[in-house]
Coordinates of C-alpha atoms in Angstrom, one line a residue:
X1 CA 33.4 24.9 -5.8
X2 CA 29.6 25.0 -6.2
X3 CA 30.0 28.5 -7.8
X4 CA 32.4 27.5 -10.5
X5 CA 30.6 29.1 -13.5
X6 CA 32.5 27.3 -16.2
X7 CA 31.8 23.9 -14.5
X8 CA 28.1 24.8 -14.1
X9 CA 27.8 25.8 -17.7
X10 CA 29.5 22.6 -18.9
X11 CA 27.3 20.4 -16.7
X12 CA 24.2 22.3 -17.9
X13 CA 25.2 21.7 -21.5
X14 CA 25.8 18.0 -20.9
X15 CA 22.4 17.7 -19.1
X16 CA 20.7 19.4 -22.0
X17 CA 22.4 17.1 -24.5
X18 CA 21.2 14.1 -22.4
X19 CA 17.6 15.3 -22.3
X20 CA 17.6 16.6 -18.7
X21 CA 16.2 20.0 -19.4
X22 CA 15.3 20.6 -15.7
X23 CA 18.8 19.9 -14.5
X24 CA 20.2 22.2 -17.3
X25 CA 17.8 25.0 -16.2
X26 CA 19.0 24.7 -12.6
X27 CA 22.7 25.0 -13.6
X28 CA 22.2 27.9 -16.1
X29 CA 20.0 29.8 -13.6
X30 CA 22.8 29.5 -11.0
X31 CA 25.2 31.2 -13.4
X32 CA 22.6 33.7 -14.6
X33 CA 22.2 35.0 -11.0
X34 CA 25.8 36.2 -11.1
X35 CA 26.0 37.0 -14.8
X36 CA 22.6 38.5 -15.7
X37 CA 23.9 40.3 -18.8
X38 CA 25.8 37.4 -20.3
X39 CA 24.5 36.5 -23.8
X40 CA 25.9 32.9 -23.8
X41 CA 24.2 32.3 -20.4
X42 CA 20.9 33.7 -21.5
X43 CA 21.1 31.8 -24.8
X44 CA 21.6 28.4 -23.1
X45 CA 19.0 29.1 -20.5
X46 CA 16.5 30.0 -23.2
X47 CA 17.4 26.7 -25.1
X48 CA 16.8 24.8 -21.9
X49 CA 13.4 26.4 -21.3
X50 CA 12.5 25.5 -24.9
X51 CA 13.6 21.9 -24.4
X52 CA 11.4 21.7 -21.3
X53 CA 8.4 23.0 -23.2
X54 CA 8.5 26.4 -21.5
X55 CA 8.3 28.5 -24.6
X56 CA 7.2 31.7 -23.0
X57 CA 10.0 31.6 -20.5
X58 CA 12.4 31.0 -23.3
X59 CA 11.1 34.0 -25.2
X60 CA 11.1 36.1 -22.1
X61 CA 14.8 35.2 -21.5
X62 CA 15.9 36.0 -25.0
X63 CA 13.7 39.2 -24.9
X64 CA 16.0 40.5 -22.2
X65 CA 19.0 39.7 -24.4
X66 CA 17.5 41.6 -27.3
X67 CA 16.9 44.7 -25.2
X68 CA 20.4 44.6 -23.8
X69 CA 22.1 43.8 -27.1
X70 CA 19.8 44.9 -30.0
X71 CA 22.6 45.0 -32.5
X72 CA 24.0 41.5 -31.9
X73 CA 22.9 39.3 -34.8
X74 CA 23.2 36.0 -32.9
X75 CA 20.8 37.3 -30.3
X76 CA 18.2 38.3 -32.8
X77 CA 18.6 35.1 -34.8
X78 CA 18.0 33.0 -31.7
X79 CA 15.0 35.1 -30.8
X80 CA 13.6 34.4 -34.3
X81 CA 14.1 30.7 -33.8
X82 CA 12.2 30.8 -30.5
X83 CA 9.4 32.8 -32.1
X84 CA 9.2 30.3 -35.0
X85 CA 9.0 27.5 -32.5
X86 CA 6.1 29.2 -30.8
X87 CA 4.3 29.6 -34.2
X88 CA 4.9 33.4 -34.2
X89 CA 6.2 33.3 -37.8
X90 CA 5.6 37.0 -38.6
X91 CA 7.5 38.0 -35.5
X92 CA 10.3 35.6 -36.4
X93 CA 10.5 37.2 -39.9
X94 CA 10.6 40.6 -38.4
X95 CA 13.6 39.8 -36.3
X96 CA 15.4 38.1 -39.2
X97 CA 14.8 41.2 -41.4
X98 CA 16.5 43.3 -38.7
X99 CA 19.5 41.0 -38.9
X100 CA 19.6 40.9 -42.7
X101 CA 19.4 44.7 -42.9
X102 CA 22.7 44.8 -41.0
X103 CA 24.2 41.6 -42.5
X104 CA 22.5 40.6 -45.8
X105 CA 24.7 37.5 -46.0
X106 CA 24.0 36.1 -42.5
X107 CA 24.0 32.4 -43.1
X108 CA 21.7 31.3 -40.2
X109 CA 19.3 34.1 -40.7
X110 CA 18.8 33.3 -44.4
X111 CA 18.4 29.6 -43.6
X112 CA 15.8 30.2 -40.9
X113 CA 14.0 32.7 -43.2
X114 CA 13.9 30.0 -45.9
X115 CA 12.5 27.4 -43.5
X116 CA 9.8 29.7 -42.4
X117 CA 8.8 30.6 -45.9
X118 CA 8.7 26.9 -46.8
X119 CA 6.5 26.3 -43.7
X120 CA 4.2 29.0 -45.0
X121 CA 4.3 27.5 -48.5
X122 CA 5.5 30.8 -49.8
X123 CA 7.7 29.2 -52.5
X124 CA 8.8 32.4 -54.1
X125 CA 10.0 34.0 -50.9
X126 CA 11.8 30.8 -49.9
X127 CA 13.5 30.6 -53.2
X128 CA 14.6 34.2 -52.9
X129 CA 16.3 33.4 -49.5
X130 CA 18.0 30.3 -50.9
X131 CA 19.1 32.2 -54.0
X132 CA 20.8 34.8 -51.8
X133 CA 22.5 31.9 -49.9
X134 CA 23.6 30.4 -53.2
X135 CA 25.0 33.7 -54.3
X136 CA 26.8 34.4 -51.0
X137 CA 28.0 30.8 -50.4
X138 CA 28.4 29.2 -53.9
X139 CA 30.4 26.3 -52.7
X140 CA 28.0 25.2 -49.9
X141 CA 26.5 21.9 -51.0
X142 CA 23.7 22.2 -48.4
X143 CA 22.3 25.3 -50.2
X144 CA 21.9 23.4 -53.4
X145 CA 20.4 20.4 -51.6
X146 CA 17.8 22.7 -50.0
X147 CA 17.0 24.2 -53.4
X148 CA 16.6 20.8 -54.8
X149 CA 14.1 19.9 -52.1
X150 CA 12.2 23.2 -52.6
X151 CA 11.9 22.6 -56.4
X152 CA 10.9 18.9 -55.8
X153 CA 8.1 20.0 -53.3
X154 CA 6.7 22.1 -56.1
X155 CA 6.9 19.4 -58.7
X156 CA 9.6 21.2 -60.6
X157 CA 11.6 18.1 -61.3
X158 CA 14.1 19.4 -63.9
X159 CA 15.5 22.3 -61.7
X160 CA 15.4 19.9 -58.7
X161 CA 17.7 17.5 -60.5
X162 CA 20.0 20.3 -61.6
X163 CA 20.3 21.5 -57.9
X164 CA 20.9 18.0 -56.6
X165 CA 23.6 17.5 -59.2
X166 CA 25.2 20.8 -58.1
X167 CA 25.2 19.6 -54.5
X168 CA 26.7 16.3 -55.5
X169 CA 29.5 18.0 -57.5
X170 CA 30.5 19.9 -54.4
X171 CA 30.4 16.8 -52.1
X172 CA 31.0 13.7 -54.2
X173 CA 29.4 10.6 -52.8
X174 CA 27.1 12.5 -50.5
X175 CA 23.9 10.4 -49.9
X176 CA 21.4 13.3 -49.5
X177 CA 21.7 14.8 -53.1
X178 CA 22.0 11.3 -54.5
X179 CA 18.8 10.3 -52.8
X180 CA 17.2 13.5 -54.1
X181 CA 18.2 12.6 -57.6
X182 CA 16.8 9.1 -57.2
X183 CA 13.5 10.6 -56.0
X184 CA 13.3 12.9 -59.0
X185 CA 13.9 10.0 -61.5
X186 CA 11.3 7.8 -59.7
X187 CA 8.8 10.7 -59.8
X188 CA 9.5 10.9 -63.5
X189 CA 8.8 7.1 -63.8
X190 CA 12.4 6.5 -64.8
X191 CA 13.6 3.9 -62.3
X192 CA 16.3 2.6 -64.6
X193 CA 17.8 6.1 -64.8
X194 CA 17.8 6.2 -61.0
X195 CA 19.7 2.9 -60.9
X196 CA 22.2 4.0 -63.4
X197 CA 22.9 7.3 -61.6
X198 CA 23.5 5.5 -58.3
X199 CA 25.7 2.9 -60.0
X200 CA 27.8 5.7 -61.5
X201 CA 28.4 7.1 -58.1
X202 CA 29.3 3.6 -56.8
X203 CA 31.8 3.2 -59.6
X204 CA 33.5 6.4 -58.3
X205 CA 33.3 5.3 -54.6
X206 CA 33.1 1.4 -54.4
X207 CA 33.0 1.5 -50.6
X208 CA 30.0 3.9 -50.4
X209 CA 27.7 1.7 -48.3
X210 CA 25.0 4.3 -48.2
X211 CA 24.8 4.3 -52.0
X212 CA 24.4 0.6 -52.0
X213 CA 21.6 0.9 -49.4
X214 CA 19.9 3.5 -51.6
X215 CA 20.3 1.2 -54.6
X216 CA 18.6 -1.5 -52.7
X217 CA 15.6 0.7 -52.0
X218 CA 15.3 1.7 -55.7
X219 CA 15.6 -1.8 -56.9
X220 CA 12.9 -2.9 -54.5
X221 CA 10.7 -0.1 -55.6
X222 CA 10.9 -1.3 -59.2
X223 CA 10.3 -4.9 -58.2
X224 CA 13.9 -6.2 -58.7
X225 CA 13.9 -8.0 -55.3
X226 CA 17.0 -10.2 -55.9
X227 CA 19.0 -7.2 -56.9
X228 CA 17.6 -5.2 -54.0
X229 CA 18.6 -7.8 -51.5
X230 CA 22.1 -8.1 -53.0
X231 CA 22.6 -4.3 -52.7
X232 CA 21.4 -4.2 -49.1
X233 CA 23.7 -7.1 -48.2
X234 CA 26.6 -5.3 -49.8
X235 CA 25.8 -2.2 -47.8
X236 CA 25.9 -4.4 -44.6
X237 CA 29.2 -6.1 -45.6
X238 CA 30.9 -2.7 -46.4
X239 CA 30.1 -1.3 -43.0
X240 CA 28.8 -3.9 -40.5
X241 CA 29.3 -1.5 -37.6
X242 CA 26.3 0.6 -38.6
X243 CA 23.0 -0.5 -37.1
X244 CA 20.9 1.1 -39.8
X245 CA 22.0 -1.2 -42.6
X246 CA 21.2 -4.3 -40.6
X247 CA 17.7 -2.8 -39.9
X248 CA 17.1 -1.9 -43.5
X249 CA 18.0 -5.4 -44.7
X250 CA 15.8 -7.0 -42.0
X251 CA 12.9 -4.7 -42.9
X252 CA 13.2 -5.7 -46.6
X253 CA 13.3 -9.4 -45.7
X254 CA 10.3 -9.0 -43.4
X255 CA 8.3 -7.2 -46.1
X256 CA 9.0 -10.0 -48.5
X257 CA 7.6 -12.5 -45.9
X258 CA 10.9 -14.0 -44.9
X259 CA 10.7 -13.5 -41.1
X260 CA 13.4 -16.1 -40.3
X261 CA 16.0 -14.3 -42.4
X262 CA 14.8 -10.9 -41.1
X263 CA 15.6 -12.1 -37.5
X264 CA 19.0 -13.5 -38.6
X265 CA 19.9 -10.1 -40.2
X266 CA 19.3 -8.4 -36.8
X267 CA 21.1 -11.1 -34.9
X268 CA 24.1 -10.6 -37.2
X269 CA 23.9 -6.9 -36.4
X270 CA 23.9 -7.6 -32.7
X271 CA 27.1 -9.8 -33.1
X272 CA 28.8 -6.7 -34.6
X273 CA 27.2 -4.3 -32.1
X274 CA 26.5 -6.3 -28.9
X275 CA 23.9 -4.6 -26.7
X276 CA 22.8 -2.1 -29.2
X277 CA 19.4 -1.0 -27.9
X278 CA 18.0 0.0 -31.3
X279 CA 18.8 -3.4 -32.9
X280 CA 17.4 -5.2 -29.8
X281 CA 14.2 -3.2 -30.0
X282 CA 13.9 -3.9 -33.7
X283 CA 14.5 -7.6 -33.1
X284 CA 11.7 -7.7 -30.5
X285 CA 9.4 -6.0 -32.9
X286 CA 10.3 -8.4 -35.7
X287 CA 9.6 -11.3 -33.5
X288 CA 6.2 -9.7 -32.7
X289 CA 5.3 -9.0 -36.3
X290 CA 6.3 -12.5 -37.3
X291 CA 4.0 -14.0 -34.6
X292 CA 6.8 -15.3 -32.3
X293 CA 5.3 -13.6 -29.3
X294 CA 7.3 -15.5 -26.6
X295 CA 10.6 -14.4 -28.1
X296 CA 9.3 -10.9 -28.5
X297 CA 8.4 -10.7 -24.8
X298 CA 11.7 -12.3 -23.8
X299 CA 13.6 -9.8 -25.9
X300 CA 11.7 -6.8 -24.5
X301 CA 12.2 -8.1 -20.9
X302 CA 15.9 -8.4 -21.5
X303 CA 16.1 -4.8 -22.8
X304 CA 14.1 -3.5 -19.8
X305 CA 16.4 -5.4 -17.4
X306 CA 19.5 -4.0 -19.1
X307 CA 18.1 -0.5 -19.5
X308 CA 15.3 0.1 -16.8
X309 CA 14.8 3.7 -17.9
X310 CA 13.9 2.7 -21.5
X311 CA 10.3 3.8 -21.7
X312 CA 9.8 2.6 -25.3
X313 CA 10.9 -0.9 -24.4
X314 CA 8.7 -0.9 -21.3
X315 CA 5.7 0.4 -23.2
X316 CA 6.1 -2.2 -26.0
X317 CA 6.5 -5.0 -23.4
X318 CA 3.3 -4.0 -21.7
X319 CA 1.5 -3.7 -25.1
X320 CA 2.6 -7.2 -26.2
X321 CA 1.5 -8.7 -22.9
X322 CA -1.9 -7.0 -23.1
X323 CA -2.6 -7.8 -26.8
X324 CA -1.3 -11.3 -27.0
X325 CA -2.0 -12.9 -23.6
X326 CA -5.3 -13.7 -21.9
X327 CA -4.3 -14.4 -18.4
X328 CA -4.7 -12.1 -15.4
X329 CA -1.0 -12.5 -14.4
X330 CA 0.1 -11.1 -17.7
X331 CA -2.3 -8.2 -17.4
X332 CA -1.1 -7.4 -13.9
X333 CA 2.5 -7.6 -15.0
X334 CA 1.7 -5.1 -17.8
X335 CA 0.0 -2.8 -15.4
X336 CA 3.1 -2.8 -13.1
X337 CA 5.4 -2.1 -16.0
X338 CA 3.2 0.7 -17.3
X339 CA 2.5 2.3 -13.9
X340 CA 5.4 4.7 -14.6
X341 CA 3.3 6.3 -17.4
X342 CA 0.6 7.7 -15.1
X343 CA 1.7 11.3 -15.7
X344 CA 3.3 10.8 -19.1
X345 CA 2.5 13.3 -21.9
X346 CA 2.9 10.5 -24.4
X347 CA -0.6 9.3 -25.5
X348 CA 0.6 5.8 -26.4
X349 CA 2.1 5.3 -23.0
X350 CA -1.0 6.6 -21.3
X351 CA -3.1 4.3 -23.4
X352 CA -1.0 1.3 -22.3
X353 CA -1.6 1.9 -18.7
X354 CA -5.3 2.6 -19.3
X355 CA -5.6 -0.6 -21.3
X356 CA -4.0 -2.6 -18.6
X357 CA -6.6 -1.3 -16.1
X358 CA -9.3 -2.2 -18.7
X359 CA -8.0 -5.7 -19.2
X360 CA -8.1 -6.2 -15.4
X361 CA -11.7 -5.0 -15.3
X362 CA -10.9 -1.7 -13.5
X363 CA -12.9 0.6 -15.8
X364 CA -13.0 3.5 -13.4
X365 CA -9.2 3.9 -13.5
X366 CA -9.0 3.0 -17.2
X367 CA -11.3 5.6 -18.6
X368 CA -9.6 8.8 -17.4
X369 CA -6.3 7.6 -18.8
X370 CA -7.8 6.4 -22.1
X371 CA -9.6 9.7 -22.4
X372 CA -6.4 11.7 -22.0
X373 CA -4.7 9.5 -24.6
X374 CA -7.5 9.9 -27.1
X375 CA -7.6 13.7 -26.6
X376 CA -3.9 14.0 -27.3
X377 CA -4.0 11.8 -30.4
X378 CA -7.5 12.0 -31.7
X379 CA -6.6 10.5 -35.1
X380 CA -5.2 7.3 -33.6
X381 CA -7.8 4.6 -34.3
X382 CA -6.5 2.2 -31.7
X383 CA -6.8 4.8 -28.9
X384 CA -10.4 5.6 -29.9
X385 CA -11.2 1.9 -29.9
X386 CA -9.7 1.4 -26.5
X387 CA -11.7 4.3 -25.0
X388 CA -14.8 3.1 -26.8
X389 CA -14.5 -0.4 -25.3
X390 CA -13.9 0.9 -21.8
X391 CA -17.0 3.1 -22.0
X392 CA -19.0 0.3 -23.5
X393 CA -18.1 -2.1 -20.6
X394 CA -18.9 0.6 -18.1
X395 CA -22.4 1.0 -19.7
X396 CA -22.0 4.3 -21.4
X397 CA -23.3 2.9 -24.7
X398 CA -24.0 6.1 -26.6
X399 CA -20.6 7.7 -25.9
X400 CA -18.8 4.4 -26.5
X401 CA -20.3 4.2 -30.0
X402 CA -19.1 7.7 -30.8
X403 CA -15.5 6.6 -30.2
X404 CA -15.9 3.2 -31.8
X405 CA -17.3 4.9 -34.9
X406 CA -14.2 7.2 -35.0
X407 CA -12.0 4.2 -34.8
X408 CA -13.7 2.3 -37.6
X409 CA -14.0 5.5 -39.7
X410 CA -10.2 5.9 -39.7
X411 CA -10.1 3.1 -42.2
X412 CA -7.0 1.5 -40.8
X413 CA -6.5 -2.0 -39.5
X414 CA -6.1 -2.5 -35.8
X415 CA -6.5 -5.3 -33.3
X416 CA -10.1 -5.3 -32.3
X417 CA -11.7 -3.7 -35.4
X418 CA -14.1 -6.6 -35.9
X419 CA -15.3 -6.4 -32.4
X420 CA -15.8 -2.7 -32.8
X421 CA -17.9 -3.3 -36.0
X422 CA -19.9 -6.0 -34.2
X423 CA -20.8 -3.6 -31.4
X424 CA -21.8 -0.9 -33.8
X425 CA -23.9 -3.3 -35.9
X426 CA -25.8 -4.4 -32.8
X427 CA -27.3 -1.0 -32.6

């Protein structure tokens, strides 16, 4: 039954969850034609438009809902969220005030209002909203967690610690407030106190693998690398089915210059979680960072074969081929892989395709793509360098130097920085 509204709504919600905003819009619109006054339908349609980057359409849809149901708080709250997403913060506050005038304890409205005030760096107003939440929902740990974050952002460390402790008392063992407390003690230059506080929590919950992971970070920050590694390995052993702990251990080992053990840590993770894309991507990147380019390429190729739609793996594979190989066959392979990015909004992906054209000597096709990439991420030194090199090879020396100067002035290391400096020094 192509007109089954319940099935269409469910399929639309699944499509939205899977990142297919266009499919979701199509399904929600089909229902909207028959139910033009339904708040749930308008709400989902607005969310789908927002996910698709169509902010004005999202606001227009919810505007109709506000006109039809001006006294329904959930409609006004969603409208406020949409206005905040489109940078109309005063408009969002106005809608929230309408809701709060009718329902002063509205949880979502108070939370969104606090978020907006924090974004505006209006600390006093943000604290007032959170204080109302604390008064209305005294057992909600999240309120105290947010208060702790607000105080910490202002450098008010003592009340921040008090708020984090209050959150932890309401949800024993929760990692967010424990992390907040650790940050407070580290900011106070009291790493030993941070360690002791985490260890007290571990004593209460010996299987809290997240607490061990946090302990590893704190021990590493104070230079106790053996203790840090032991804590991270304990986190892995307590819950080997979580990819993140394997990644954190690997990152720690790689930062200490132990590339072999970093790779082993990820391989152990893949034994527990065969086929995990995140671990596979991290393994490929670890091979690349440790200089094992052949294995990096092979791992990326295996990911792309397994998951052809994985743009990140495809982009990284193209990037490694372009940056580490010097043969035309590799450049052509990279261009074929990156061809899918011709209309991508992602500047890094556009850059990969443009750089592939550059490496093949096709500057006419390279420059427009590299220009789009640099315009979308003007602070990225590598994108400025790539554009500058393409312009230089084409013979547009003056404009090339402008972009090469931007790349060098960013004061970050990137592959090709010495070449950029040499061109600039040549005058």
